[in-house]
């Protein structure tokens, strides 16, 4: 990567994923890789040390709250271009991150040449969304019905109201921490909050949310 390009940080907790991104962009002169990180703590340290202009980010990292920390980064570094590269294709999850201020959302299962195109578009100041996500996002925009919560979301909301951490929620409900984070992101988006504290306050202010029977998702059925 050229030394004259935009200073770039890659943030992903999987070494193979970082290597794949690095190799896909190795001969791309528009960027200069200055750091690779694997946790939220390392990411914030790299942002303070290198002041990059471009961040390639997998938001599912240890020590990183997808919505809250993305909002913090956007507030502190308003000129930073942010491209999320993620395995999650959930429309509410994507909508939440776009609302938090990311410039693009790219799926990890797409060809590497598409990643190069995503980087080019974001660096030009354009918005990038992986093509397979667009029908889902359009369907989400058309959905104007009342809020519905899955039984799992209500279980997690109850744990959240009781002050449990993500790890404690995962242990309580026999889920992975990443699954809990995904459900929390959906919940934040649905009740229109951006942080754990706001979500907890909302749940305490609206106890009727926990009284809902919930709907069974296909997975839960």
XYZ file of N, CA and C in Angstrom:
663
model
N 0.841 -1.188 0.000
C 0.000 0.000 0.000
C 0.885 1.249 0.000
N 0.557 2.168 -0.836
C 1.387 3.352 -1.022
C 1.497 4.172 0.257
N 2.669 4.790 0.431
C 2.858 5.639 1.599
C 2.220 6.995 1.451
N 1.667 7.303 0.284
C 1.051 8.603 0.040
C -0.464 8.562 0.109
N -1.031 7.389 0.396
C -2.484 7.260 0.415
C -3.098 7.690 1.734
N -4.420 7.552 1.813
C -5.161 7.900 3.026
C -4.758 6.948 4.149
N -4.414 7.517 5.290
C -4.021 6.685 6.440
C -5.212 5.821 6.857
N -4.973 4.500 6.925
C -6.062 3.545 7.081
C -5.811 2.595 8.239
N -6.884 2.310 8.985
C -6.840 1.318 10.063
C -7.819 0.199 9.722
N -7.380 -1.042 9.897
C -8.253 -2.208 9.746
C -8.550 -2.739 11.143
N -9.837 -2.872 11.478
C -10.243 -3.353 12.799
C -11.113 -4.593 12.646
N -10.564 -5.734 13.047
C -11.284 -7.013 12.959
C -10.611 -7.979 13.910
N -11.402 -8.749 14.639
C -10.792 -9.636 15.626
C -10.338 -10.967 15.039
N -10.474 -11.148 13.738
C -10.011 -12.372 13.094
C -8.808 -12.063 12.200
N -7.699 -12.700 12.484
C -6.465 -12.476 11.724
C -6.654 -12.788 10.243
N -7.382 -13.887 9.933
C -7.593 -14.248 8.529
C -8.398 -13.179 7.804
N -9.380 -12.604 8.476
C -10.181 -11.544 7.852
C -9.318 -10.323 7.577
N -8.481 -9.945 8.547
C -7.596 -8.793 8.338
C -6.631 -9.065 7.187
N -6.106 -10.288 7.128
C -5.173 -10.639 6.054
C -5.866 -10.576 4.695
N -7.108 -11.032 4.634
C -7.846 -10.989 3.378
C -8.070 -9.568 2.897
N -8.429 -8.672 3.821
C -8.623 -7.270 3.464
C -7.298 -6.651 3.036
N -6.252 -6.931 3.815
C -4.926 -6.384 3.509
C -4.456 -6.825 2.121
N -4.625 -8.097 1.815
C -4.183 -8.612 0.511
C -5.023 -8.051 -0.633
N -6.330 -7.881 -0.381
C -7.206 -7.358 -1.434
C -6.844 -5.931 -1.801
N -6.265 -5.201 -0.852
C -5.959 -3.780 -1.079
C -4.463 -3.503 -1.164
N -3.662 -4.569 -1.260
C -2.204 -4.433 -1.196
C -1.641 -3.526 -2.289
N -2.225 -3.580 -3.486
C -1.683 -2.791 -4.600
C -2.547 -1.560 -4.885
N -3.346 -1.142 -3.887
C -4.237 -0.009 -4.086
C -3.564 1.249 -3.533
N -3.129 2.174 -4.392
C -2.301 3.307 -3.951
C -3.050 4.370 -3.169
N -4.386 4.307 -3.163
C -5.150 5.379 -2.515
C -5.112 5.288 -0.995
N -4.641 4.168 -0.435
C -4.619 4.046 1.017
C -3.240 3.616 1.516
N -2.945 3.976 2.737
C -1.731 3.558 3.426
C -2.136 2.931 4.751
N -1.861 1.655 4.919
C -2.238 0.964 6.141
C -1.286 1.368 7.263
N -1.847 1.924 8.344
C -1.012 2.366 9.463
C -1.188 1.496 10.698
N -2.285 0.736 10.776
C -2.496 -0.109 11.954
C -3.542 -1.172 11.678
N -3.374 -2.312 12.346
C -4.383 -3.367 12.391
C -4.682 -3.647 13.851
N -5.964 -3.718 14.204
C -6.354 -3.926 15.599
C -7.422 -5.014 15.677
N -7.595 -5.573 16.881
C -8.528 -6.692 17.034
C -9.510 -6.500 18.190
N -9.450 -5.363 18.887
C -10.390 -5.098 19.980
C -10.802 -3.627 19.952
N -11.873 -3.333 20.658
C -12.308 -1.944 20.745
C -11.284 -1.052 21.408
N -10.648 -1.560 22.453
C -9.630 -0.765 23.142
C -8.481 -0.414 22.206
N -8.003 -1.411 21.452
C -6.913 -1.163 20.505
C -7.342 -0.180 19.429
N -8.597 -0.263 19.008
C -9.083 0.633 17.963
C -9.043 2.091 18.430
N -9.550 2.365 19.616
C -9.558 3.741 20.099
C -8.143 4.263 20.313
N -7.230 3.377 20.727
C -5.827 3.786 20.872
C -5.228 4.137 19.508
N -5.534 3.323 18.484
C -5.006 3.583 17.142
C -5.571 4.874 16.564
N -6.848 5.143 16.816
C -7.450 6.376 16.312
C -6.773 7.598 16.931
N -6.487 7.505 18.227
C -5.833 8.638 18.895
C -4.381 8.799 18.427
N -3.712 7.681 18.167
C -2.299 7.759 17.805
C -2.070 8.154 16.351
N -2.867 7.592 15.440
C -2.580 7.769 14.014
C -3.487 8.777 13.315
N -4.637 9.111 13.911
C -5.596 10.031 13.279
C -5.821 9.660 11.800
N -6.307 8.463 11.547
C -6.493 8.019 10.157
C -7.638 8.756 9.476
N -7.654 8.640 8.160
C -8.755 9.207 7.395
C -9.765 8.157 6.973
N -9.403 6.866 7.169
C -10.261 5.782 6.695
C -10.188 4.630 7.687
N -11.361 4.079 8.023
C -11.453 2.951 8.947
C -12.261 1.834 8.302
N -11.651 0.654 8.208
C -12.349 -0.550 7.750
C -12.657 -1.353 9.002
N -13.925 -1.525 9.313
C -14.334 -1.940 10.652
C -15.300 -3.116 10.644
N -14.947 -4.153 11.425
C -15.922 -5.179 11.794
C -16.373 -4.832 13.199
N -17.642 -4.469 13.352
C -18.110 -3.976 14.638
C -18.258 -5.079 15.687
N -18.148 -6.346 15.279
C -18.276 -7.467 16.226
C -16.908 -7.848 16.769
N -16.362 -6.978 17.613
C -15.056 -7.220 18.222
C -15.199 -7.195 19.738
N -14.314 -7.865 20.448
C -14.325 -7.754 21.914
C -14.124 -6.305 22.349
N -14.879 -5.898 23.340
C -14.712 -4.551 23.876
C -15.238 -3.456 22.978
N -16.147 -3.791 22.054
C -16.686 -2.778 21.141
C -18.197 -2.911 21.099
N -18.891 -1.844 21.474
C -20.352 -1.793 21.405
C -20.720 -1.193 20.044
N -21.322 -1.977 19.144
C -21.517 -1.525 17.756
C -22.127 -0.138 17.614
N -23.257 0.109 18.238
C -23.911 1.408 18.058
C -23.274 2.511 18.889
N -23.096 2.238 20.164
C -22.564 3.267 21.053
C -21.176 3.721 20.628
N -20.290 2.764 20.342
C -18.911 3.129 20.013
C -18.795 3.716 18.609
N -19.643 3.259 17.685
C -19.635 3.864 16.353
C -20.080 5.324 16.432
N -21.090 5.592 17.234
C -21.537 6.971 17.433
C -20.431 7.820 18.066
N -19.700 7.242 19.019
C -18.610 7.975 19.666
C -17.508 8.321 18.672
N -17.170 7.330 17.817
C -16.136 7.573 16.803
C -16.579 8.651 15.830
N -17.829 8.569 15.396
C -18.330 9.565 14.439
C -18.325 10.959 15.059
N -18.667 11.058 16.339
C -18.696 12.363 16.998
C -17.292 12.929 17.168
N -16.322 12.066 17.499
C -14.965 12.543 17.770
C -14.155 12.762 16.500
N -14.473 11.977 15.449
C -13.719 12.071 14.189
C -14.713 12.250 13.031
N -15.317 13.415 12.920
C -16.392 13.609 11.929
C -15.939 13.457 10.483
N -14.659 13.659 10.187
C -14.182 13.550 8.803
C -13.751 12.131 8.445
N -13.719 11.234 9.416
C -13.263 9.864 9.182
C -14.258 9.107 8.314
N -13.759 8.467 7.247
C -14.598 7.595 6.435
C -14.626 6.214 7.085
N -15.823 5.647 7.253
C -15.965 4.365 7.934
C -16.684 3.372 7.016
N -16.005 2.267 6.715
C -16.613 1.178 5.948
C -16.715 -0.034 6.864
N -17.931 -0.455 7.166
C -18.132 -1.669 7.953
C -18.027 -2.873 7.022
N -17.239 -3.859 7.435
C -17.137 -5.123 6.706
C -17.555 -6.208 7.691
N -18.731 -6.786 7.474
C -19.339 -7.636 8.494
C -19.978 -8.871 7.883
N -20.163 -9.886 8.725
C -20.877 -11.093 8.297
C -22.376 -10.960 8.515
N -22.801 -9.984 9.308
C -24.220 -9.829 9.624
C -24.968 -9.154 8.476
N -26.077 -9.772 8.028
C -26.876 -9.179 6.957
C -28.271 -8.798 7.436
N -28.415 -8.654 8.745
C -29.703 -8.289 9.325
C -30.032 -6.837 8.975
N -31.232 -6.607 8.429
C -31.567 -5.275 7.937
C -31.625 -4.234 9.050
N -32.139 -4.602 10.233
C -32.216 -3.647 11.334
C -30.821 -3.321 11.852
N -29.972 -4.338 11.897
C -28.577 -4.145 12.320
C -27.887 -3.151 11.385
N -28.072 -3.351 10.079
C -27.456 -2.462 9.084
C -28.027 -1.052 9.207
N -29.345 -0.945 9.330
C -29.978 0.370 9.452
C -29.454 1.118 10.667
N -29.264 0.400 11.778
C -28.772 1.038 12.985
C -27.391 1.626 12.805
N -26.507 0.896 12.116
C -25.145 1.375 11.911
C -25.102 2.522 10.906
N -25.943 2.471 9.892
C -26.014 3.586 8.943
C -26.492 4.840 9.666
N -27.503 4.670 10.528
C -27.996 5.804 11.299
C -26.926 6.340 12.249
N -26.029 5.447 12.696
C -24.950 5.868 13.601
C -23.852 6.618 12.867
N -23.868 6.577 11.526
C -22.937 7.410 10.776
C -21.884 6.719 9.951
N -22.001 5.386 9.735
C -21.006 4.745 8.877
C -21.266 5.135 7.418
N -20.214 5.081 6.612
C -20.323 5.489 5.209
C -20.620 4.324 4.271
N -20.415 3.119 4.741
C -20.673 1.969 3.896
C -20.798 0.705 4.717
N -21.505 -0.288 4.145
C -21.689 -1.576 4.810
C -21.466 -2.666 3.765
N -20.404 -3.443 3.971
C -20.016 -4.470 3.005
C -20.054 -5.840 3.671
N -20.635 -6.820 2.988
C -20.732 -8.166 3.538
C -19.463 -8.965 3.255
N -19.034 -9.731 4.244
C -17.790 -10.480 4.123
C -17.859 -11.593 3.082
N -19.079 -12.060 2.773
C -19.167 -13.171 1.823
C -19.146 -12.712 0.359
N -18.972 -11.414 0.134
C -18.910 -10.893 -1.234
C -17.491 -11.045 -1.790
N -17.350 -11.074 -3.125
C -16.019 -11.210 -3.733
C -15.082 -10.076 -3.330
N -13.787 -10.389 -3.285
C -12.801 -9.386 -2.885
C -12.785 -8.181 -3.827
N -13.091 -8.415 -5.104
C -13.102 -7.278 -6.043
C -14.196 -6.281 -5.660
N -15.278 -6.780 -5.039
C -16.331 -5.870 -4.585
C -15.868 -5.049 -3.390
N -15.004 -5.630 -2.567
C -14.446 -4.869 -1.448
C -13.629 -3.694 -1.971
N -12.841 -3.940 -2.990
C -12.053 -2.862 -3.604
C -12.971 -1.747 -4.114
N -14.067 -2.134 -4.747
C -15.023 -1.148 -5.251
C -15.670 -0.388 -4.094
N -15.985 -1.106 -3.010
C -16.580 -0.455 -1.835
C -15.637 0.596 -1.265
N -14.355 0.258 -1.175
C -13.361 1.201 -0.656
C -13.273 2.436 -1.559
N -13.236 2.210 -2.871
C -13.150 3.326 -3.818
C -14.339 4.264 -3.657
N -15.536 3.689 -3.552
C -16.746 4.508 -3.452
C -16.758 5.328 -2.160
N -16.431 4.686 -1.049
C -16.456 5.382 0.241
C -15.416 6.498 0.273
N -14.229 6.236 -0.266
C -13.191 7.264 -0.275
C -13.558 8.442 -1.173
N -14.444 8.201 -2.147
C -14.914 9.301 -3.000
C -16.039 10.084 -2.338
N -16.423 9.667 -1.145
C -17.486 10.362 -0.441
C -18.870 9.834 -0.743
N -18.948 8.661 -1.377
C -20.233 8.072 -1.711
C -20.632 7.057 -0.641
N -21.897 6.644 -0.669
C -22.400 5.612 0.236
C -22.309 4.253 -0.464
N -21.884 3.230 0.288
C -21.801 1.879 -0.275
C -22.629 0.915 0.574
N -23.495 0.147 -0.090
C -24.242 -0.934 0.552
C -24.121 -2.156 -0.349
N -23.746 -3.307 0.203
C -23.662 -4.525 -0.607
C -24.999 -4.780 -1.285
N -24.937 -5.165 -2.557
C -26.142 -5.297 -3.367
C -27.201 -6.212 -2.774
N -26.779 -7.302 -2.142
C -27.751 -8.257 -1.607
C -28.544 -7.694 -0.428
N -28.051 -6.596 0.153
C -28.750 -5.985 1.286
C -29.851 -5.024 0.857
N -29.766 -4.515 -0.352
C -30.672 -3.441 -0.767
C -32.148 -3.847 -0.722
N -32.532 -5.045 -1.233
C -33.955 -5.418 -1.128
C -34.439 -5.478 0.322
N -33.598 -5.973 1.222
C -33.983 -6.030 2.635
C -34.198 -4.637 3.209
N -33.284 -3.713 2.874
C -33.401 -2.358 3.404
C -34.635 -1.655 2.844
N -34.943 -1.894 1.583
C -36.140 -1.299 0.995
C -37.391 -1.850 1.658
N -37.392 -3.145 1.943
C -38.525 -3.760 2.629
C -38.675 -3.183 4.028
N -37.551 -2.946 4.695
C -37.572 -2.363 6.035
C -38.181 -0.965 6.001
N -37.821 -0.169 4.974
C -38.355 1.190 4.873
C -39.859 1.180 4.660
N -40.370 0.132 3.966
C -41.811 0.071 3.698
C -42.601 -0.405 4.910
N -41.906 -0.987 5.876
C -42.592 -1.554 7.031
C -42.935 -0.453 8.028
N -44.192 -0.096 8.115
C -44.606 0.976 9.018
C -45.550 0.464 10.099
N -45.590 -0.843 10.303
C -46.481 -1.426 11.286
C -45.995 -1.180 12.704
N -46.779 -1.629 13.707
C -46.397 -1.427 15.102
C -45.153 -2.244 15.451
N -44.460 -1.801 16.498
C -43.264 -2.506 16.931
C -43.621 -3.896 17.431
N -42.827 -4.873 17.031
C -42.968 -6.225 17.525
C -41.615 -6.688 18.024
N -41.632 -7.453 19.112
C -40.393 -7.951 19.676
C -40.452 -9.463 19.743
N -39.324 -10.090 19.434
C -39.265 -11.541 19.539
C -39.181 -11.937 21.004
N -39.492 -13.177 21.291
C -39.393 -13.654 22.674
C -37.961 -13.514 23.184
N -36.995 -13.723 22.302
C -35.596 -13.613 22.713
C -35.249 -12.161 23.043
N -35.759 -11.216 22.246
C -35.512 -9.806 22.529
C -36.090 -9.404 23.881
N -37.268 -9.916 24.194
C -37.888 -9.589 25.474
C -37.090 -10.198 26.618
N -36.604 -11.426 26.427
C -35.744 -12.037 27.447
C -34.498 -11.178 27.680
N -33.896 -10.724 26.588
C -32.679 -9.913 26.705
C -32.996 -8.559 27.322
N -34.130 -7.973 26.955
C -34.533 -6.689 27.545
C -34.719 -6.824 29.048
N -35.288 -7.941 29.479
C -35.484 -8.169 30.912
C -34.130 -8.266 31.622
N -33.194 -8.984 31.021
C -31.849 -9.095 31.598
C -31.162 -7.728 31.641
N -31.357 -6.957 30.579
C -30.757 -5.623 30.507
C -31.304 -4.735 31.622
N -32.618 -4.807 31.833
C -33.240 -4.005 32.883
C -32.743 -4.405 34.270
N -32.307 -5.659 34.394
C -31.789 -6.142 35.678
C -30.300 -5.864 35.844
N -29.702 -5.160 34.866
C -28.312 -4.742 35.001
C -27.284 -5.777 34.607
N -27.678 -6.831 33.893
C -26.722 -7.864 33.505
C -25.828 -7.381 32.370
N -24.574 -7.799 32.383
C -23.642 -7.508 31.290
C -23.941 -8.433 30.121
N -23.314 -8.168 28.965
C -23.522 -9.033 27.808
C -23.119 -10.475 28.106
N -22.011 -10.653 28.819
C -21.565 -12.006 29.158
C -22.557 -12.693 30.085
N -23.065 -11.937 31.055
C -24.044 -12.518 31.982
C -25.342 -12.864 31.264
N -25.745 -12.013 30.303
C -26.943 -12.316 29.515
C -26.711 -13.581 28.688
N -25.533 -13.678 28.078
C -25.211 -14.855 27.269
C -25.257 -16.122 28.120
N -24.697 -16.055 29.320
C -24.722 -17.218 30.219
C -26.145 -17.549 30.650
N -26.916 -16.512 30.961
C -28.283 -16.710 31.433
C -29.163 -17.373 30.376
N -28.993 -16.953 29.112
C -29.868 -17.423 28.028
C -29.209 -18.489 27.151
N -28.018 -18.921 27.522
C -27.267 -19.933 26.762
C -27.086 -19.487 25.312
N -26.553 -18.298 25.139
C -26.289 -17.745 23.823
C -24.825 -17.339 23.742
N -24.351 -17.106 22.525
C -23.019 -16.534 22.377
C -23.101 -15.028 22.627
N -21.975 -14.445 23.001
C -21.957 -12.999 23.254
C -22.293 -12.240 21.973
N -21.810 -12.714 20.826
C -22.099 -12.024 19.562
C -23.590 -12.069 19.235
N -24.260 -13.180 19.566
C -25.700 -13.259 19.343
C -26.431 -12.257 20.230
N -25.988 -12.135 21.473
C -26.582 -11.137 22.376
C -26.379 -9.745 21.813
N -25.176 -9.446 21.322
C -24.897 -8.125 20.761
C -25.795 -7.837 19.562
N -26.017 -8.850 18.743
C -26.872 -8.676 17.564
C -28.305 -8.359 17.983
N -28.823 -9.105 18.966
C -30.176 -8.840 19.464
C -30.269 -7.451 20.088
N -29.241 -7.048 20.817
C -29.257 -5.722 21.440
C -29.288 -4.619 20.390
N -28.525 -4.814 19.313
C -28.522 -3.817 18.244
C -29.911 -3.664 17.640
N -30.579 -4.792 17.407
C -31.954 -4.748 16.881
C -32.866 -4.032 17.876
N -32.720 -4.360 19.144
C -33.575 -3.761 20.169
C -33.351 -2.258 20.259
N -32.075 -1.830 20.248
C -31.771 -0.395 20.294
C -32.458 0.328 19.143
N -32.351 -0.270 17.970
C -32.927 0.358 16.778
C -34.443 0.468 16.902
N -35.084 -0.587 17.396
C -36.540 -0.614 17.452
C -37.103 0.371 18.473
N -36.396 0.562 19.575
C -36.910 1.502 20.580
C -36.252 2.873 20.457
N -35.455 3.027 19.388
C -34.883 4.332 19.033
C -33.964 4.880 20.127
N -33.015 4.040 20.561
C -31.991 4.495 21.506
C -30.629 4.124 20.929
N -29.575 4.666 21.522
C -28.241 4.427 20.974
C -27.245 3.907 22.004
N -27.706 3.648 23.226
C -26.758 3.175 24.226
C -27.453 2.238 25.200
N -26.651 1.506 25.933
C -27.153 0.565 26.936
C -27.950 1.294 28.017
N -27.412 2.439 28.481
C -28.090 3.198 29.523
C -29.449 3.691 29.045
N -29.502 4.226 27.821
C -30.776 4.711 27.276
C -31.777 3.571 27.147
N -31.290 2.397 26.710
C -32.180 1.244 26.555
C -32.744 0.820 27.904
N -31.873 0.762 28.921
C -32.323 0.375 30.259
C -33.343 1.372 30.792
N -33.065 2.665 30.602
C -34.013 3.694 31.059
C -35.346 3.567 30.336
N -35.295 3.284 29.039
C -36.522 3.141 28.256
C -37.347 1.962 28.769
N -36.663 0.850 29.044
C -37.377 -0.344 29.511
C -38.025 -0.084 30.867
N -37.303 0.613 31.757
C -37.880 0.929 33.069
C -39.057 1.896 32.940
N -38.978 2.786 31.929
C -40.060 3.755 31.724
C -41.256 3.137 31.010
N -41.017 2.021 30.312
C -42.092 1.364 29.548
C -42.138 -0.117 29.915
N -42.567 -0.431 31.131
C -42.580 -1.829 31.573
C -43.508 -2.715 30.750
N -44.423 -2.082 29.996
C -45.322 -2.876 29.162
C -44.565 -3.664 28.101
N -43.341 -3.193 27.764
C -42.525 -3.923 26.781
C -42.247 -5.340 27.285
N -41.937 -5.458 28.577
C -41.610 -6.767 29.140
C -42.854 -7.618 29.344
N -44.032 -6.997 29.273
C -45.264 -7.741 29.467
C -45.773 -8.379 28.182
N -45.155 -8.014 27.051
C -45.578 -8.582 25.776
C -45.287 -10.076 25.735
N -46.156 -10.846 25.064
C -45.862 -12.280 24.928
C -44.700 -12.531 23.993
N -44.460 -11.584 23.074
C -43.379 -11.775 22.095
C -43.823 -12.695 20.978
N -43.156 -12.566 19.852
C -43.457 -13.462 18.727
C -42.274 -14.401 18.558
N -42.560 -15.623 18.191
C -41.498 -16.589 17.951
C -40.908 -16.359 16.569
N -39.599 -16.199 16.491
C -38.950 -16.124 15.189
C -38.853 -17.523 14.636
N -38.505 -17.616 13.346
C -38.371 -18.924 12.712
C -37.343 -19.777 13.441
N -36.230 -19.126 13.865
C -35.176 -19.854 14.564
C -35.690 -20.383 15.906
N -36.457 -19.558 16.627
C -36.944 -19.968 17.935
C -37.976 -21.073 17.802
N -38.792 -21.017 16.738
C -39.735 -22.099 16.521
C -39.022 -23.408 16.261
